[in-house]
Structures are given as structure tokens and as C-alpha cells.
Amino acid sequence: MAALEIPNITLHDGTEIPQLGLGVFKVDPGEAERVVADALAAGYRHIDTAAIYRNEAEVGAAIAASGVPREDLFVTTKLWNSDQLRGEEAFQESLDKLGLDRVDLYLVHWPQPMFGEALTAWRSLVKIHESGRATSIGVSNFEISDLEEIISETGVVPTVNQIELHPLHQRRELVEYCESKGIRVEAWGPLAQGKSDLFERPAIADAAAAHSKTPAQAVLRWHVQQGRIVFPKTVRAERMIENAQIFDFELSAAEIAAIDALDEQKNFGSNPHEMDVR
């Protein structure tokens, strides 16, 4: 099947990244190969995994069996917290599990400032990038202070910051900072992880109805229309296709403003500066 019509965004290092991808967070290893195979068959070309997801090998197996040329794929994985002092070794372990000789994007998964190891981890990623084994490098869950530290100490600006972001948790100050540095924002949990009444809010429901779309599609459109990269998580092939059908309509300025007004600064994941799981 031909690739879906998913637009690319250009990162500050010149790399092009599909704006919509499949995230495999909490996808059981026993199911991950099938899920990724379904996504690739549906036309997805952007897969986001991580060492801690324990499914890199299955992601790699699906990629190998897909027949999709490597140059058409965008693969992201992440350095786990307990490996921040052995970044290059951990990265090679991820490559081996994925069965790849490079990834398109490698991220420091959490900043964990209470341990003071993120800068060392970032320096490892800089070396990995320089070696050509990671086309681009970035971070995940970094706050402004974390970003300021690694940028000031290394002079290397991450290409992306992957953060929890949805209409109820919009992280405006952090987003503005990232935009000022040319750091692209990737939204994980873009639909609030199904842990709220988000889809029932009139701003969402009305926008969806106005465009003959589902509430989920309206929320995803709100994200991409503001230049973010999104990873809606699903294990269902039909939902993957539905999630990708968001590039054939446009929310009005009034609809965007109404969704913007839903911000409650309410997160459903971990607070980055309290997350100390290793």
C-alpha cells in the first residue's frame, strides 16, 4: 500500500520527519510486531519506540518483514534513565535489537535533574550524531531549565522535545521557549490518554461535527495545525487509518481558540522533575 499523505516537517538540522507517527508506548512486546506491521501496511512511515518499552526487537522485526525501503522510514528510539552514564553502549544495544545500523532520531527519555546525569547523556548523543548512527538527536520531557543546561554547556540544540501535550495540558511557556530555539515539539498523549472527558467538551465535539470528523480527529488536527508532531497510540488498524485522516480539513481560527481555552494545566503522565524511575 502506498504511503498515506502525511506531510513532513523539517527539523533545524535539515532532516524531514513525518508529522504523524505511531507510538508503541505500552504496546506489549507480544503484540508489537503485529501492530507495527499493520501501521506500515496502512502507510505509516514514522515509528516511535524506546528502550524501556521493551519492544524494540519486535519493531525491528516488523520493519524487516515489511519490505518498505529503509530510506522511506523514520525510526525513533530513546535512552533510558538508568543508562544515562552509558549512552553510547545503550544506543548500540537499541540498534542491535532494532536490527538497524542507524536511527533517524535518538532522544534522552527523561531529564531526571535529581541525578544530574542528563548533560552526560546529551554529550553521548552528540557523539552518536557525529558518528552518523543517529541522523538527528533530541530530548523528551525536558523542562526549560533542562534545555538551558544542555544547550549552554554543549552549544548543541536538540531538534525536538517530546512532551505530554493535549488540550487540557498545553505547556505554553515551554512550547514558546522551544519555538524560540527552533526545537520542534512532539506531543505524546495527544488525546489525553483517554483519561478525561476531553471528547465530550463542546469545543471538541462542535469542531468535530462541523467538519464531519470524530472528536479524536479534531484534537489531532488542532495539534498538527499548530506545527506539532503527534503520536496517537492505538493497536487497532482501523483506528490508525482514522487517525491519519486529519489532513483533508482545517479548523477555523475560532475553533482553534475554543480548544486553546480548554487548558487546565492538567497532566495525566509523570511530572518530569519528579520522575525518578531508573
GROMACS .gro file of N, CA, C and O in nm, residues 206-248:
model
  172
  206ASP      N    1  -1.808   2.016   1.896
  206ASP     CA    2  -1.862   2.106   1.794
  206ASP      C    3  -1.768   2.115   1.673
  206ASP      O    4  -1.815   2.116   1.558
  207ALA      N    5  -1.638   2.122   1.698
  207ALA     CA    6  -1.543   2.128   1.587
  207ALA      C    7  -1.549   1.999   1.505
  207ALA      O    8  -1.545   2.002   1.382
  208ALA      N    9  -1.558   1.886   1.574
  208ALA     CA   10  -1.567   1.758   1.504
  208ALA      C   11  -1.692   1.752   1.417
  208ALA      O   12  -1.686   1.715   1.298
  209ALA      N   13  -1.805   1.791   1.473
  209ALA     CA   14  -1.932   1.787   1.399
  209ALA      C   15  -1.928   1.880   1.279
  209ALA      O   16  -1.980   1.847   1.170
  210ALA      N   17  -1.869   1.996   1.295
  210ALA     CA   18  -1.865   2.095   1.187
  210ALA      C   19  -1.790   2.044   1.064
  210ALA      O   20  -1.816   2.087   0.952
  211HIS      N   21  -1.696   1.952   1.086
  211HIS     CA   22  -1.613   1.902   0.976
  211HIS      C   23  -1.641   1.755   0.945
  211HIS      O   24  -1.565   1.693   0.870
  212SER      N   25  -1.748   1.701   1.004
  212SER     CA   26  -1.783   1.559   0.985
  212SER      C   27  -1.666   1.467   1.019
  212SER      O   28  -1.633   1.373   0.947
  213LYS      N   29  -1.602   1.499   1.132
  213LYS     CA   30  -1.489   1.421   1.182
  213LYS      C   31  -1.520   1.373   1.323
  213LYS      O   32  -1.617   1.415   1.387
  214THR      N   33  -1.436   1.284   1.373
  214THR     CA   34  -1.451   1.237   1.510
  214THR      C   35  -1.385   1.337   1.605
  214THR      O   36  -1.299   1.416   1.563
  215PRO      N   37  -1.420   1.334   1.734
  215PRO     CA   38  -1.351   1.421   1.829
  215PRO      C   39  -1.199   1.399   1.830
  215PRO      O   40  -1.123   1.495   1.840
  216ALA      N   41  -1.157   1.273   1.818
  216ALA     CA   42  -1.013   1.246   1.816
  216ALA      C   43  -0.947   1.313   1.697
  216ALA      O   44  -0.838   1.371   1.708
  217GLN      N   45  -1.011   1.307   1.582
  217GLN     CA   46  -0.955   1.372   1.463
  217GLN      C   47  -0.948   1.522   1.481
  217GLN      O   48  -0.852   1.586   1.436
  218ALA      N   49  -1.049   1.580   1.546
  218ALA     CA   50  -1.048   1.724   1.569
  218ALA      C   51  -0.931   1.764   1.659
  218ALA      O   52  -0.863   1.865   1.634
  219VAL      N   53  -0.904   1.684   1.763
  219VAL     CA   54  -0.793   1.714   1.853
  219VAL      C   55  -0.659   1.699   1.780
  219VAL      O   56  -0.569   1.783   1.794
  220LEU      N   57  -0.645   1.592   1.704
  220LEU     CA   58  -0.520   1.572   1.631
  220LEU      C   59  -0.498   1.684   1.530
  220LEU      O   60  -0.385   1.729   1.509
  221ARG      N   61  -0.606   1.729   1.468
  221ARG     CA   62  -0.593   1.840   1.374
  221ARG      C   63  -0.550   1.968   1.446
  221ARG      O   64  -0.469   2.046   1.394
  222TRP      N   65  -0.601   1.988   1.565
  222TRP     CA   66  -0.560   2.104   1.647
  222TRP      C   67  -0.409   2.101   1.669
  222TRP      O   68  -0.341   2.204   1.660
  223HIS      N   69  -0.355   1.983   1.695
  223HIS     CA   70  -0.211   1.969   1.715
  223HIS      C   71  -0.134   2.003   1.587
  223HIS      O   72  -0.044   2.088   1.587
  224VAL      N   73  -0.166   1.932   1.479
  224VAL     CA   74  -0.083   1.944   1.359
  224VAL      C   75  -0.096   2.082   1.295
  224VAL      O   76   0.000   2.131   1.234
  225GLN      N   77  -0.211   2.144   1.314
  225GLN     CA   78  -0.230   2.277   1.254
  225GLN      C   79  -0.139   2.380   1.320
  225GLN      O   80  -0.111   2.485   1.263
  226GLN      N   81  -0.092   2.347   1.441
  226GLN     CA   82   0.000   2.437   1.511
  226GLN      C   83   0.145   2.390   1.501
  226GLN      O   84   0.231   2.435   1.576
  227GLY      N   85   0.170   2.299   1.408
  227GLY     CA   86   0.306   2.261   1.375
  227GLY      C   87   0.368   2.155   1.463
  227GLY      O   88   0.489   2.132   1.457
  228ARG      N   89   0.286   2.088   1.544
  228ARG     CA   90   0.341   1.984   1.630
  228ARG      C   91   0.344   1.848   1.559
  228ARG      O   92   0.269   1.823   1.465
  229ILE      N   93   0.429   1.760   1.610
  229ILE     CA   94   0.440   1.622   1.563
  229ILE      C   95   0.366   1.537   1.665
  229ILE      O   96   0.381   1.557   1.787
  230VAL      N   97   0.283   1.443   1.620
  230VAL     CA   98   0.197   1.370   1.712
  230VAL      C   99   0.210   1.219   1.697
  230VAL      O  100   0.234   1.168   1.587
  231PHE      N  101   0.187   1.149   1.810
  231PHE     CA  102   0.190   1.003   1.813
  231PHE      C  103   0.067   0.950   1.886
  231PHE      O  104   0.074   0.913   2.003
  232PRO      N  105  -0.046   0.944   1.821
  232PRO     CA  106  -0.161   0.882   1.886
  232PRO      C  107  -0.139   0.731   1.895
  232PRO      O  108  -0.107   0.667   1.795
  233LYS      N  109  -0.153   0.677   2.015
  233LYS     CA  110  -0.126   0.535   2.036
  233LYS      C  111  -0.254   0.453   2.014
  233LYS      O  112  -0.359   0.485   2.068
  234THR      N  113  -0.242   0.349   1.931
  234THR     CA  114  -0.352   0.257   1.912
  234THR      C  115  -0.294   0.124   1.867
  234THR      O  116  -0.186   0.118   1.809
  235VAL      N  117  -0.365   0.017   1.894
  235VAL     CA  118  -0.324  -0.116   1.845
  235VAL      C  119  -0.420  -0.165   1.738
  235VAL      O  120  -0.407  -0.277   1.690
  236ARG      N  121  -0.516  -0.081   1.700
  236ARG     CA  122  -0.619  -0.120   1.604
  236ARG      C  123  -0.592  -0.057   1.467
  236ARG      O  124  -0.578   0.064   1.455
  237ALA      N  125  -0.587  -0.142   1.365
  237ALA     CA  126  -0.555  -0.095   1.231
  237ALA      C  127  -0.654   0.009   1.182
  237ALA      O  128  -0.616   0.109   1.119
  238GLU      N  129  -0.783  -0.012   1.210
  238GLU     CA  130  -0.882   0.084   1.162
  238GLU      C  131  -0.867   0.220   1.229
  238GLU      O  132  -0.891   0.325   1.168
  239ARG      N  133  -0.823   0.221   1.356
  239ARG     CA  134  -0.802   0.347   1.425
  239ARG      C  135  -0.677   0.418   1.372
  239ARG      O  136  -0.673   0.541   1.366
  240MET      N  137  -0.576   0.340   1.331
  240MET     CA  138  -0.458   0.401   1.270
  240MET      C  139  -0.496   0.480   1.147
  240MET      O  140  -0.450   0.593   1.126
  241ILE      N  141  -0.581   0.420   1.064
  241ILE     CA  142  -0.624   0.486   0.942
  241ILE      C  143  -0.706   0.611   0.975
  241ILE      O  144  -0.686   0.718   0.917
  242GLU      N  145  -0.797   0.597   1.072
  242GLU     CA  146  -0.878   0.712   1.114
  242GLU      C  147  -0.790   0.827   1.164
  242GLU      O  148  -0.812   0.943   1.130
  243ASN      N  149  -0.689   0.792   1.244
  243ASN     CA  150  -0.601   0.896   1.300
  243ASN      C  151  -0.526   0.972   1.191
  243ASN      O  152  -0.487   1.087   1.211
  244ALA      N  153  -0.503   0.908   1.078
  244ALA     CA  154  -0.428   0.972   0.970
  244ALA      C  155  -0.516   1.056   0.879
  244ALA      O  156  -0.464   1.132   0.796
  245GLN      N  157  -0.646   1.047   0.897
  245GLN     CA  158  -0.738   1.121   0.810
  245GLN      C  159  -0.767   1.259   0.868
  245GLN      O  160  -0.882   1.296   0.894
  246ILE      N  161  -0.660   1.334   0.888
  246ILE     CA  162  -0.672   1.466   0.952
  246ILE      C  163  -0.609   1.576   0.868
  246ILE      O  164  -0.599   1.690   0.913
  247PHE      N  165  -0.569   1.541   0.746
  247PHE     CA  166  -0.500   1.639   0.661
  247PHE      C  167  -0.588   1.688   0.546
  247PHE      O  168  -0.538   1.753   0.454
  248ASP      N  169  -0.718   1.659   0.554
  248ASP     CA  170  -0.809   1.699   0.448
  248ASP      C  171  -0.912   1.801   0.496
  248ASP      O  172  -1.014   1.824   0.433
   0.00000   0.00000   0.00000
